[in-house]
Every structure is written in C-alpha cells, then in structure tokens.
Amino acid sequence: MTADNLIAQGQRHEQNREFAAAAESYLRAFELAPTDGRLPWEAARLYLYFVPDAALAVRWFEAALPLLDNPFMARDTRYHLGLAHTFLSDDARAAVRFEEVLADTPSHVLACIELGKLLTRRGDHARAKDLLQQAVLHNNMRSTLPEMFPDGQKGSGHAHALAWMNLGRLALVAGDDEALGQTAVTHLLEDLDDHARGMTLANEARAAGKPHSAIVALDGLLARYPDHENGGELWFAIALDDLKRLDEVVEMATSIAADDPDWAARMVSEVLRRDSAHPAALAFRPAAHPS
C-alpha cells in the first residue's frame, strides 16, 4: 500500500472509532513518508486522547516535533507533550514543556492552566495563582479580541471554567485564601451556572480536612441555589459534625422554617441529638403546616 492509501485507511478507522488501528495506519504511512511530520503527530494525538496510551503519545509527538514546519503546530505539540507527561505523573518533564510553550506564547491559556495546576501540586502557590489568573485574563482577551492573536486560538467557556476551578482548588483545597475562593465560586456559578463544580470544590476541601473552606464554597452555592438539596445536606453535615456550629444550624433552621418546616425540624432535632440542652434549639418552634 502507498502512504496515501494508508492515510485513507487510518481516516476510515477514525470514522469507525477504531483509534488504535488508525494510529497504526498513520505510523505505517510514516515508514513510507519519513519526512511527513503530520503522520506521527496524528498517531500521537490518537494515543493521547483516544486510545489512550500516554507513553506512545510522547514517543510519537517527539518524533513529529523536528519535522513540523508550522511554528504554531510545533508549539502546540510541546503543549501536548506536557500533557502526556502529566498523565504519566512526570511533573518535571511536563513543566519543561509547558515552560517552553509559555516562553513562546505567554498568552497560551491551557499551558497557563496546566502549569498552574502542576505548581499547585508542588506547593509554589504564588506562581500558580499568577498563572491561573493570567489564564483568565488571556482567555477573556482571546474571546473578545481574537484578531490580536495570530495563532487563531480563541477563548472558550471550557477554559474559563478550568481556570476558575483551579483557582478555587488553589484557594480552598491547597491553600487558605478565602477571598480568592469566594471569587472563584462566584465566577463558576454566575458566569457558568456550574453548580456541579461548586459541589466538587466543597467535597474536595472537606476531604482535604478543610471544613471552613468547604463552607465557603457551599455558602456561595446556596446563595445562588437555595434549594440545592445536595449542597444543603453537605452544609448541614459539615456545620454539625466537622465544625460543631450548632448555633448556626439553628439559625439556618429558623430562616427556612416557613418554607420547609420538615427540613427545619430535622435540623433542630439533629442539634438536640448532639446537645440536648441547647437553648436555641429547645426554644425553636416549627411553623405549623397549612390546613
């Protein structure tokens, strides 16, 4: 078969979602056309995102890199290599590749995010925060003024969510920056209507042994979605059992008693189960059900 025949075969495999077979076809074509950097690149793309096999992705992106004439494609290949090394838990090599991308294009949004995540894991919170905030800024500029960027990459809601989610993780899970955490939750909820990520931040903060940070995320979530059942349940559990904020639980019960007397009564009952002499709980009077 000719290289063109093998490329067509690989494309058919891709259309049929036979990604490993498609990668093999592209690599067989590369044997026949060893100066065509697109062929190992396409195989590497499939190995990274669809097969998946990050080690093979690294091998073939590395093979493609010296053969690529397009500088934007070469830069993005370095980004993909960084991501592949991340998947292999090789943060040192990943950091090198992301730094190369940002040295070439400081406004590369996803490289800012990925390096910010990596530096958060390393404990370099100051630079991680700077990179993630740059990601927000550059993503906004690429969304509103795409003509400023010759590489043609535009901003996206996905990148906006990733940047703010990882700023939230930096603030509430890895660190203790309540103000930044509140800002991140606000953007996730108001800009993106993403209550799932708000819940994820709360759960991750609690799992990290940071109940106060979890409450920050939940306060933002419940301010926007006061009827969010899972958010309310988690707030209740943390306030009762992690923080022992019995007074706040009774205050919450009092504030919702008119709208949800059963839930309010349950909250007060749980307070009394933990402190049978709690004055505010003993004084609580649930609203009567309408007849």
PDB file of C-alpha atoms in Angstrom:
ATOM      1  CA  MET A   1       0.000   0.000   0.000  1.00  0.00           C
ATOM      2  CA  THR A   2       1.106   3.551  -0.631  1.00  0.00           C
ATOM      3  CA  ALA A   3       1.354   6.184   2.086  1.00  0.00           C
ATOM      4  CA  ASP A   4      -1.800   7.838   0.732  1.00  0.00           C
ATOM      5  CA  ASN A   5      -3.664   4.513   0.871  1.00  0.00           C
ATOM      6  CA  LEU A   6      -2.590   4.015   4.476  1.00  0.00           C
ATOM      7  CA  ILE A   7      -3.638   7.554   5.404  1.00  0.00           C
ATOM      8  CA  ALA A   8      -7.075   6.936   3.882  1.00  0.00           C
ATOM      9  CA  GLN A   9      -7.252   3.655   5.783  1.00  0.00           C
ATOM     10  CA  GLY A  10      -6.398   5.462   9.013  1.00  0.00           C
ATOM     11  CA  GLN A  11      -9.115   8.033   8.371  1.00  0.00           C
ATOM     12  CA  ARG A  12     -11.665   5.259   7.877  1.00  0.00           C
ATOM     13  CA  HIS A  13     -10.572   3.651  11.131  1.00  0.00           C
ATOM     14  CA  GLU A  14     -11.013   7.002  12.882  1.00  0.00           C
ATOM     15  CA  GLN A  15     -14.508   7.416  11.469  1.00  0.00           C
ATOM     16  CA  ASN A  16     -15.323   3.966  12.856  1.00  0.00           C
ATOM     17  CA  ARG A  17     -13.772   4.936  16.216  1.00  0.00           C
ATOM     18  CA  GLU A  18     -11.058   2.302  15.785  1.00  0.00           C
ATOM     19  CA  PHE A  19      -8.434   4.624  17.164  1.00  0.00           C
ATOM     20  CA  ALA A  20      -5.576   2.196  17.821  1.00  0.00           C
ATOM     21  CA  ALA A  21      -5.908   0.793  14.299  1.00  0.00           C
ATOM     22  CA  ALA A  22      -5.980   4.332  12.888  1.00  0.00           C
ATOM     23  CA  ALA A  23      -2.761   5.208  14.721  1.00  0.00           C
ATOM     24  CA  GLU A  24      -1.089   2.075  13.366  1.00  0.00           C
ATOM     25  CA  SER A  25      -2.114   3.012   9.815  1.00  0.00           C
ATOM     26  CA  TYR A  26      -0.646   6.507  10.182  1.00  0.00           C
ATOM     27  CA  LEU A  27       2.607   5.065  11.519  1.00  0.00           C
ATOM     28  CA  ARG A  28       2.849   2.594   8.656  1.00  0.00           C
ATOM     29  CA  ALA A  29       2.371   5.546   6.307  1.00  0.00           C
ATOM     30  CA  PHE A  30       5.152   7.355   8.189  1.00  0.00           C
ATOM     31  CA  GLU A  31       7.514   4.472   7.395  1.00  0.00           C
ATOM     32  CA  LEU A  32       6.878   5.206   3.714  1.00  0.00           C
ATOM     33  CA  ALA A  33       6.965   9.015   4.105  1.00  0.00           C
ATOM     34  CA  PRO A  34       9.502   9.609   6.904  1.00  0.00           C
ATOM     35  CA  THR A  35       9.681  13.383   6.410  1.00  0.00           C
ATOM     36  CA  ASP A  36       5.942  13.964   6.871  1.00  0.00           C
ATOM     37  CA  GLY A  37       5.613  15.126  10.472  1.00  0.00           C
ATOM     38  CA  ARG A  38       1.820  15.092  10.293  1.00  0.00           C
ATOM     39  CA  LEU A  39       1.755  11.285  10.365  1.00  0.00           C
ATOM     40  CA  PRO A  40       3.439  10.619  13.727  1.00  0.00           C
ATOM     41  CA  TRP A  41       1.609  13.702  15.040  1.00  0.00           C
ATOM     42  CA  GLU A  42      -1.799  12.246  14.132  1.00  0.00           C
ATOM     43  CA  ALA A  43      -0.850   8.913  15.684  1.00  0.00           C
ATOM     44  CA  ALA A  44       0.329  10.678  18.852  1.00  0.00           C
ATOM     45  CA  ARG A  45      -2.903  12.676  19.043  1.00  0.00           C
ATOM     46  CA  LEU A  46      -4.895   9.438  18.972  1.00  0.00           C
ATOM     47  CA  TYR A  47      -2.652   7.799  21.561  1.00  0.00           C
ATOM     48  CA  LEU A  48      -3.001  10.768  23.897  1.00  0.00           C
ATOM     49  CA  TYR A  49      -6.705  11.486  23.688  1.00  0.00           C
ATOM     50  CA  PHE A  50      -8.463   8.402  22.366  1.00  0.00           C
ATOM     51  CA  VAL A  51      -6.596   5.101  22.844  1.00  0.00           C
ATOM     52  CA  PRO A  52      -5.218   6.204  25.413  1.00  0.00           C
ATOM     53  CA  ASP A  53      -1.514   5.466  25.838  1.00  0.00           C
ATOM     54  CA  ALA A  54       0.433   8.479  27.051  1.00  0.00           C
ATOM     55  CA  ALA A  55       3.827   6.794  26.683  1.00  0.00           C
ATOM     56  CA  LEU A  56       3.224   6.154  22.979  1.00  0.00           C
ATOM     57  CA  ALA A  57       1.900   9.702  22.646  1.00  0.00           C
ATOM     58  CA  VAL A  58       5.208  11.030  24.000  1.00  0.00           C
ATOM     59  CA  ARG A  59       7.200   8.814  21.642  1.00  0.00           C
ATOM     60  CA  TRP A  60       5.407   9.946  18.508  1.00  0.00           C
ATOM     61  CA  PHE A  61       4.983  13.626  19.390  1.00  0.00           C
ATOM     62  CA  GLU A  62       8.762  13.653  19.964  1.00  0.00           C
ATOM     63  CA  ALA A  63       9.244  12.036  16.556  1.00  0.00           C
ATOM     64  CA  ALA A  64       6.973  14.597  14.905  1.00  0.00           C
ATOM     65  CA  LEU A  65       8.413  17.718  16.539  1.00  0.00           C
ATOM     66  CA  PRO A  66      11.600  18.178  14.451  1.00  0.00           C
ATOM     67  CA  LEU A  67       9.621  17.581  11.250  1.00  0.00           C
ATOM     68  CA  LEU A  68       6.994  20.295  11.783  1.00  0.00           C
ATOM     69  CA  ASP A  69       7.372  23.483   9.747  1.00  0.00           C
ATOM     70  CA  ASN A  70       4.395  25.330  11.236  1.00  0.00           C
ATOM     71  CA  PRO A  71       5.585  27.153  14.394  1.00  0.00           C
ATOM     72  CA  PHE A  72       2.105  27.175  15.931  1.00  0.00           C
ATOM     73  CA  MET A  73       1.789  23.423  15.439  1.00  0.00           C
ATOM     74  CA  ALA A  74       5.250  22.899  16.937  1.00  0.00           C
ATOM     75  CA  ARG A  75       4.285  24.999  19.954  1.00  0.00           C
ATOM     76  CA  ASP A  76       1.058  23.075  20.479  1.00  0.00           C
ATOM     77  CA  THR A  77       2.987  19.810  20.126  1.00  0.00           C
ATOM     78  CA  ARG A  78       5.060  20.897  23.115  1.00  0.00           C
ATOM     79  CA  TYR A  79       1.808  21.537  24.983  1.00  0.00           C
ATOM     80  CA  HIS A  80       0.538  18.037  24.110  1.00  0.00           C
ATOM     81  CA  LEU A  81       3.857  16.589  25.263  1.00  0.00           C
ATOM     82  CA  GLY A  82       3.475  18.397  28.572  1.00  0.00           C
ATOM     83  CA  LEU A  83       0.010  16.969  28.966  1.00  0.00           C
ATOM     84  CA  ALA A  84       1.223  13.452  28.118  1.00  0.00           C
ATOM     85  CA  HIS A  85       3.992  13.714  30.727  1.00  0.00           C
ATOM     86  CA  THR A  86       1.364  14.888  33.235  1.00  0.00           C
ATOM     87  CA  PHE A  87      -0.702  11.776  32.501  1.00  0.00           C
ATOM     88  CA  LEU A  88       2.462   9.739  33.178  1.00  0.00           C
ATOM     89  CA  SER A  89       2.923  11.567  36.532  1.00  0.00           C
ATOM     90  CA  ASP A  90       6.203  13.020  35.283  1.00  0.00           C
ATOM     91  CA  ASP A  91       5.778  16.581  36.514  1.00  0.00           C
ATOM     92  CA  ALA A  92       9.410  17.523  35.880  1.00  0.00           C
ATOM     93  CA  ARG A  93       9.266  16.833  32.136  1.00  0.00           C
ATOM     94  CA  ALA A  94       5.745  18.247  31.922  1.00  0.00           C
ATOM     95  CA  ALA A  95       6.889  21.518  33.490  1.00  0.00           C
ATOM     96  CA  VAL A  96       9.735  21.833  30.966  1.00  0.00           C
ATOM     97  CA  ARG A  97       7.322  21.519  28.058  1.00  0.00           C
ATOM     98  CA  PHE A  98       4.744  23.936  29.482  1.00  0.00           C
ATOM     99  CA  GLU A  99       7.518  26.463  30.191  1.00  0.00           C
ATOM    100  CA  GLU A 100       8.647  26.135  26.555  1.00  0.00           C
ATOM    101  CA  VAL A 101       5.122  26.879  25.365  1.00  0.00           C
ATOM    102  CA  LEU A 102       4.804  29.949  27.580  1.00  0.00           C
ATOM    103  CA  ALA A 103       8.256  31.226  26.608  1.00  0.00           C
ATOM    104  CA  ASP A 104       6.987  31.241  23.025  1.00  0.00           C
ATOM    105  CA  THR A 105       3.391  32.330  23.709  1.00  0.00           C
ATOM    106  CA  PRO A 106       2.741  33.769  27.199  1.00  0.00           C
ATOM    107  CA  SER A 107      -0.981  34.007  26.357  1.00  0.00           C
ATOM    108  CA  HIS A 108      -1.378  30.241  25.775  1.00  0.00           C
ATOM    109  CA  VAL A 109      -4.376  29.728  28.061  1.00  0.00           C
ATOM    110  CA  LEU A 110      -4.238  25.959  28.517  1.00  0.00           C
ATOM    111  CA  ALA A 111      -0.485  25.954  29.170  1.00  0.00           C
ATOM    112  CA  CYS A 112      -1.041  28.597  31.882  1.00  0.00           C
ATOM    113  CA  ILE A 113      -3.698  26.375  33.432  1.00  0.00           C
ATOM    114  CA  GLU A 114      -1.713  23.138  33.271  1.00  0.00           C
ATOM    115  CA  LEU A 115       1.472  24.691  34.637  1.00  0.00           C
ATOM    116  CA  GLY A 116      -0.606  26.399  37.329  1.00  0.00           C
ATOM    117  CA  LYS A 117      -2.052  23.023  38.348  1.00  0.00           C
ATOM    118  CA  LEU A 118       1.408  21.476  38.413  1.00  0.00           C
ATOM    119  CA  LEU A 119       2.856  24.283  40.539  1.00  0.00           C
ATOM    120  CA  THR A 120      -0.089  23.978  42.922  1.00  0.00           C
ATOM    121  CA  ARG A 121       0.888  20.335  43.448  1.00  0.00           C
ATOM    122  CA  ARG A 122       4.500  21.404  44.021  1.00  0.00           C
ATOM    123  CA  GLY A 123       3.465  23.991  46.596  1.00  0.00           C
ATOM    124  CA  ASP A 124       4.507  27.063  44.578  1.00  0.00           C
ATOM    125  CA  HIS A 125       1.174  28.738  45.224  1.00  0.00           C
ATOM    126  CA  ALA A 126       2.251  32.284  44.390  1.00  0.00           C
ATOM    127  CA  ARG A 127       3.292  31.497  40.818  1.00  0.00           C
ATOM    128  CA  ALA A 128       0.398  29.063  40.382  1.00  0.00           C
ATOM    129  CA  LYS A 129      -2.034  31.830  41.319  1.00  0.00           C
ATOM    130  CA  ASP A 130      -0.356  34.239  38.909  1.00  0.00           C
ATOM    131  CA  LEU A 131      -0.520  31.748  36.021  1.00  0.00           C
ATOM    132  CA  LEU A 132      -4.149  30.826  36.635  1.00  0.00           C
ATOM    133  CA  GLN A 133      -5.157  34.483  36.859  1.00  0.00           C
ATOM    134  CA  GLN A 134      -3.257  35.097  33.611  1.00  0.00           C
ATOM    135  CA  ALA A 135      -5.247  32.243  32.074  1.00  0.00           C
ATOM    136  CA  VAL A 136      -8.490  34.029  32.981  1.00  0.00           C
ATOM    137  CA  LEU A 137      -7.222  37.316  31.524  1.00  0.00           C
ATOM    138  CA  HIS A 138      -5.857  35.806  28.309  1.00  0.00           C
ATOM    139  CA  ASN A 139      -8.969  33.694  27.795  1.00  0.00           C
ATOM    140  CA  ASN A 140     -11.155  36.795  28.109  1.00  0.00           C
ATOM    141  CA  MET A 141      -8.965  38.700  25.645  1.00  0.00           C
ATOM    142  CA  ARG A 142      -8.936  35.810  23.173  1.00  0.00           C
ATOM    143  CA  SER A 143     -12.744  35.726  23.425  1.00  0.00           C
ATOM    144  CA  THR A 144     -13.311  39.443  22.900  1.00  0.00           C
ATOM    145  CA  LEU A 145     -10.330  40.435  20.711  1.00  0.00           C
ATOM    146  CA  PRO A 146      -9.335  37.302  18.764  1.00  0.00           C
ATOM    147  CA  GLU A 147      -7.799  39.413  16.000  1.00  0.00           C
ATOM    148  CA  MET A 148      -4.956  40.299  18.390  1.00  0.00           C
ATOM    149  CA  PHE A 149      -3.692  36.712  18.376  1.00  0.00           C
ATOM    150  CA  PRO A 150      -2.108  35.444  15.138  1.00  0.00           C
ATOM    151  CA  ASP A 151      -2.245  31.799  16.227  1.00  0.00           C
ATOM    152  CA  GLY A 152      -6.028  31.831  15.772  1.00  0.00           C
ATOM    153  CA  GLN A 153      -6.791  30.309  19.174  1.00  0.00           C
ATOM    154  CA  LYS A 154      -9.972  31.725  20.675  1.00  0.00           C
ATOM    155  CA  GLY A 155     -11.132  31.866  24.253  1.00  0.00           C
ATOM    156  CA  SER A 156     -13.702  29.361  25.447  1.00  0.00           C
ATOM    157  CA  GLY A 157     -16.148  28.722  28.250  1.00  0.00           C
ATOM    158  CA  HIS A 158     -14.331  25.455  28.923  1.00  0.00           C
ATOM    159  CA  ALA A 159     -11.035  27.242  29.563  1.00  0.00           C
ATOM    160  CA  HIS A 160     -12.835  29.853  31.696  1.00  0.00           C
ATOM    161  CA  ALA A 161     -14.253  27.061  33.854  1.00  0.00           C
ATOM    162  CA  LEU A 162     -10.905  25.259  34.131  1.00  0.00           C
ATOM    163  CA  ALA A 163      -9.087  28.419  35.185  1.00  0.00           C
ATOM    164  CA  TRP A 164     -11.589  29.377  37.876  1.00  0.00           C
ATOM    165  CA  MET A 165     -11.967  25.787  39.089  1.00  0.00           C
ATOM    166  CA  ASN A 166      -8.232  25.504  39.599  1.00  0.00           C
ATOM    167  CA  LEU A 167      -8.074  28.907  41.268  1.00  0.00           C
ATOM    168  CA  GLY A 168     -10.777  27.596  43.598  1.00  0.00           C
ATOM    169  CA  ARG A 169      -8.746  24.461  44.294  1.00  0.00           C
ATOM    170  CA  LEU A 170      -5.630  26.533  44.924  1.00  0.00           C
ATOM    171  CA  ALA A 171      -7.505  28.793  47.342  1.00  0.00           C
ATOM    172  CA  LEU A 172      -9.748  26.350  49.194  1.00  0.00           C
ATOM    173  CA  VAL A 173      -8.102  22.926  48.929  1.00  0.00           C
ATOM    174  CA  ALA A 174      -4.350  23.504  48.607  1.00  0.00           C
ATOM    175  CA  GLY A 175      -4.252  26.855  50.411  1.00  0.00           C
ATOM    176  CA  ASP A 176      -6.293  29.066  52.710  1.00  0.00           C
ATOM    177  CA  ASP A 177      -7.300  32.086  50.646  1.00  0.00           C
ATOM    178  CA  GLU A 178     -10.961  32.575  51.483  1.00  0.00           C
ATOM    179  CA  ALA A 179     -11.360  35.731  49.390  1.00  0.00           C
ATOM    180  CA  LEU A 180      -9.960  34.095  46.252  1.00  0.00           C
ATOM    181  CA  GLY A 181     -12.070  31.014  46.942  1.00  0.00           C
ATOM    182  CA  GLN A 182     -15.232  33.103  47.167  1.00  0.00           C
ATOM    183  CA  THR A 183     -14.333  34.860  43.911  1.00  0.00           C
ATOM    184  CA  ALA A 184     -13.705  31.556  42.137  1.00  0.00           C
ATOM    185  CA  VAL A 185     -17.004  30.071  43.315  1.00  0.00           C
ATOM    186  CA  THR A 186     -18.844  33.243  42.277  1.00  0.00           C
ATOM    187  CA  HIS A 187     -17.433  33.053  38.745  1.00  0.00           C
ATOM    188  CA  LEU A 188     -18.202  29.349  38.422  1.00  0.00           C
ATOM    189  CA  LEU A 189     -21.793  29.934  39.498  1.00  0.00           C
ATOM    190  CA  GLU A 190     -22.607  33.310  37.960  1.00  0.00           C
ATOM    191  CA  ASP A 191     -20.605  33.144  34.722  1.00  0.00           C
ATOM    192  CA  LEU A 192     -21.098  29.451  34.009  1.00  0.00           C
ATOM    193  CA  ASP A 193     -24.093  28.352  36.104  1.00  0.00           C
ATOM    194  CA  ASP A 194     -21.879  25.428  37.141  1.00  0.00           C
ATOM    195  CA  HIS A 195     -23.248  24.152  40.445  1.00  0.00           C
ATOM    196  CA  ALA A 196     -21.515  20.774  39.934  1.00  0.00           C
ATOM    197  CA  ARG A 197     -18.063  22.354  40.162  1.00  0.00           C
ATOM    198  CA  GLY A 198     -19.166  24.286  43.247  1.00  0.00           C
ATOM    199  CA  MET A 199     -20.099  20.989  44.896  1.00  0.00           C
ATOM    200  CA  THR A 200     -16.826  19.424  43.774  1.00  0.00           C
ATOM    201  CA  LEU A 201     -14.833  22.209  45.425  1.00  0.00           C
ATOM    202  CA  ALA A 202     -16.760  21.757  48.663  1.00  0.00           C
ATOM    203  CA  ASN A 203     -16.257  17.991  48.677  1.00  0.00           C
ATOM    204  CA  GLU A 204     -12.550  18.273  47.838  1.00  0.00           C
ATOM    205  CA  ALA A 205     -11.995  20.863  50.569  1.00  0.00           C
ATOM    206  CA  ARG A 206     -13.741  18.679  53.123  1.00  0.00           C
ATOM    207  CA  ALA A 207     -11.741  15.622  52.023  1.00  0.00           C
ATOM    208  CA  ALA A 208      -8.556  17.682  52.459  1.00  0.00           C
ATOM    209  CA  GLY A 209      -9.524  18.355  56.080  1.00  0.00           C
ATOM    210  CA  LYS A 210     -10.601  21.954  55.432  1.00  0.00           C
ATOM    211  CA  PRO A 211     -14.228  22.206  56.543  1.00  0.00           C
ATOM    212  CA  HIS A 212     -14.089  26.013  56.772  1.00  0.00           C
ATOM    213  CA  SER A 213     -13.077  26.164  53.106  1.00  0.00           C
ATOM    214  CA  ALA A 214     -15.839  23.728  52.210  1.00  0.00           C
ATOM    215  CA  ILE A 215     -18.358  26.024  53.905  1.00  0.00           C
ATOM    216  CA  VAL A 216     -17.051  28.968  51.836  1.00  0.00           C
ATOM    217  CA  ALA A 217     -17.851  27.043  48.650  1.00  0.00           C
ATOM    218  CA  LEU A 218     -21.233  25.914  49.960  1.00  0.00           C
ATOM    219  CA  ASP A 219     -22.242  29.381  51.148  1.00  0.00           C
ATOM    220  CA  GLY A 220     -21.706  30.634  47.600  1.00  0.00           C
ATOM    221  CA  LEU A 221     -23.572  27.673  46.139  1.00  0.00           C
ATOM    222  CA  LEU A 222     -26.568  28.009  48.450  1.00  0.00           C
ATOM    223  CA  ALA A 223     -26.749  31.777  47.994  1.00  0.00           C
ATOM    224  CA  ARG A 224     -27.381  31.165  44.292  1.00  0.00           C
ATOM    225  CA  TYR A 225     -29.258  27.859  44.573  1.00  0.00           C
ATOM    226  CA  PRO A 226     -31.022  27.943  47.954  1.00  0.00           C
ATOM    227  CA  ASP A 227     -32.926  24.754  47.136  1.00  0.00           C
ATOM    228  CA  HIS A 228     -29.832  22.757  46.144  1.00  0.00           C
ATOM    229  CA  GLU A 229     -30.520  19.563  48.071  1.00  0.00           C
ATOM    230  CA  ASN A 230     -27.028  18.052  47.985  1.00  0.00           C
ATOM    231  CA  GLY A 231     -25.451  21.383  48.846  1.00  0.00           C
ATOM    232  CA  GLY A 232     -27.787  21.845  51.795  1.00  0.00           C
ATOM    233  CA  GLU A 233     -27.144  18.322  53.067  1.00  0.00           C
ATOM    234  CA  LEU A 234     -23.383  18.794  52.872  1.00  0.00           C
ATOM    235  CA  TRP A 235     -23.516  22.210  54.576  1.00  0.00           C
ATOM    236  CA  PHE A 236     -25.636  20.637  57.315  1.00  0.00           C
ATOM    237  CA  ALA A 237     -23.216  17.732  57.827  1.00  0.00           C
ATOM    238  CA  ILE A 238     -20.134  19.954  57.946  1.00  0.00           C
ATOM    239  CA  ALA A 239     -21.699  22.548  60.238  1.00  0.00           C
ATOM    240  CA  LEU A 240     -22.923  19.854  62.626  1.00  0.00           C
ATOM    241  CA  ASP A 241     -20.146  17.298  62.687  1.00  0.00           C
ATOM    242  CA  ASP A 242     -16.973  18.959  61.418  1.00  0.00           C
ATOM    243  CA  LEU A 243     -17.317  22.470  62.824  1.00  0.00           C
ATOM    244  CA  LYS A 244     -19.816  21.915  65.657  1.00  0.00           C
ATOM    245  CA  ARG A 245     -21.615  25.135  64.699  1.00  0.00           C
ATOM    246  CA  LEU A 246     -24.851  24.236  66.409  1.00  0.00           C
ATOM    247  CA  ASP A 247     -25.970  27.856  66.788  1.00  0.00           C
ATOM    248  CA  GLU A 248     -25.634  28.425  63.031  1.00  0.00           C
ATOM    249  CA  VAL A 249     -27.624  25.289  62.281  1.00  0.00           C
ATOM    250  CA  VAL A 250     -30.481  26.524  64.454  1.00  0.00           C
ATOM    251  CA  GLU A 251     -30.284  29.948  62.785  1.00  0.00           C
ATOM    252  CA  MET A 252     -30.485  28.261  59.391  1.00  0.00           C
ATOM    253  CA  ALA A 253     -33.440  26.169  60.553  1.00  0.00           C
ATOM    254  CA  THR A 254     -35.240  29.281  61.756  1.00  0.00           C
ATOM    255  CA  SER A 255     -34.647  31.061  58.440  1.00  0.00           C
ATOM    256  CA  ILE A 256     -36.157  28.226  56.377  1.00  0.00           C
ATOM    257  CA  ALA A 257     -38.880  27.089  58.779  1.00  0.00           C
ATOM    258  CA  ALA A 258     -41.694  28.901  56.993  1.00  0.00           C
ATOM    259  CA  ASP A 259     -40.800  27.415  53.600  1.00  0.00           C
ATOM    260  CA  ASP A 260     -39.618  23.967  54.660  1.00  0.00           C
ATOM    261  CA  PRO A 261     -40.798  23.128  58.171  1.00  0.00           C
ATOM    262  CA  ASP A 262     -39.917  19.441  57.925  1.00  0.00           C
ATOM    263  CA  TRP A 263     -36.294  20.117  56.968  1.00  0.00           C
ATOM    264  CA  ALA A 264     -36.028  22.817  59.650  1.00  0.00           C
ATOM    265  CA  ALA A 265     -37.396  20.432  62.279  1.00  0.00           C
ATOM    266  CA  ARG A 266     -34.887  17.771  61.223  1.00  0.00           C
ATOM    267  CA  MET A 267     -32.008  20.234  61.575  1.00  0.00           C
ATOM    268  CA  VAL A 268     -33.062  21.208  65.076  1.00  0.00           C
ATOM    269  CA  SER A 269     -33.600  17.567  66.006  1.00  0.00           C
ATOM    270  CA  GLU A 270     -30.027  16.786  64.991  1.00  0.00           C
ATOM    271  CA  VAL A 271     -28.765  19.682  67.111  1.00  0.00           C
ATOM    272  CA  LEU A 272     -30.650  18.367  70.127  1.00  0.00           C
ATOM    273  CA  ARG A 273     -29.306  14.878  69.492  1.00  0.00           C
ATOM    274  CA  ARG A 274     -25.824  16.328  69.948  1.00  0.00           C
ATOM    275  CA  ASP A 275     -26.696  18.791  72.733  1.00  0.00           C
ATOM    276  CA  SER A 276     -29.975  18.034  74.458  1.00  0.00           C
ATOM    277  CA  ALA A 277     -29.814  21.288  76.441  1.00  0.00           C
ATOM    278  CA  HIS A 278     -29.070  23.628  73.522  1.00  0.00           C
ATOM    279  CA  PRO A 279     -31.154  26.733  74.422  1.00  0.00           C
ATOM    280  CA  ALA A 280     -31.927  27.983  70.914  1.00  0.00           C
ATOM    281  CA  ALA A 281     -32.867  24.502  69.743  1.00  0.00           C
ATOM    282  CA  LEU A 282     -35.153  23.998  72.730  1.00  0.00           C
ATOM    283  CA  ALA A 283     -36.795  27.366  72.032  1.00  0.00           C
ATOM    284  CA  PHE A 284     -37.340  26.584  68.339  1.00  0.00           C
ATOM    285  CA  ARG A 285     -40.967  26.324  67.269  1.00  0.00           C
ATOM    286  CA  PRO A 286     -41.507  24.906  63.777  1.00  0.00           C
ATOM    287  CA  ALA A 287     -44.080  26.590  61.606  1.00  0.00           C
ATOM    288  CA  ALA A 288     -47.424  24.872  61.541  1.00  0.00           C
ATOM    289  CA  HIS A 289     -48.393  23.026  58.375  1.00  0.00           C
ATOM    290  CA  PRO A 290     -51.179  24.803  56.472  1.00  0.00           C
ATOM    291  CA  SER A 291     -54.507  23.064  56.953  1.00  0.00           C
TER     292      SER A 291
END
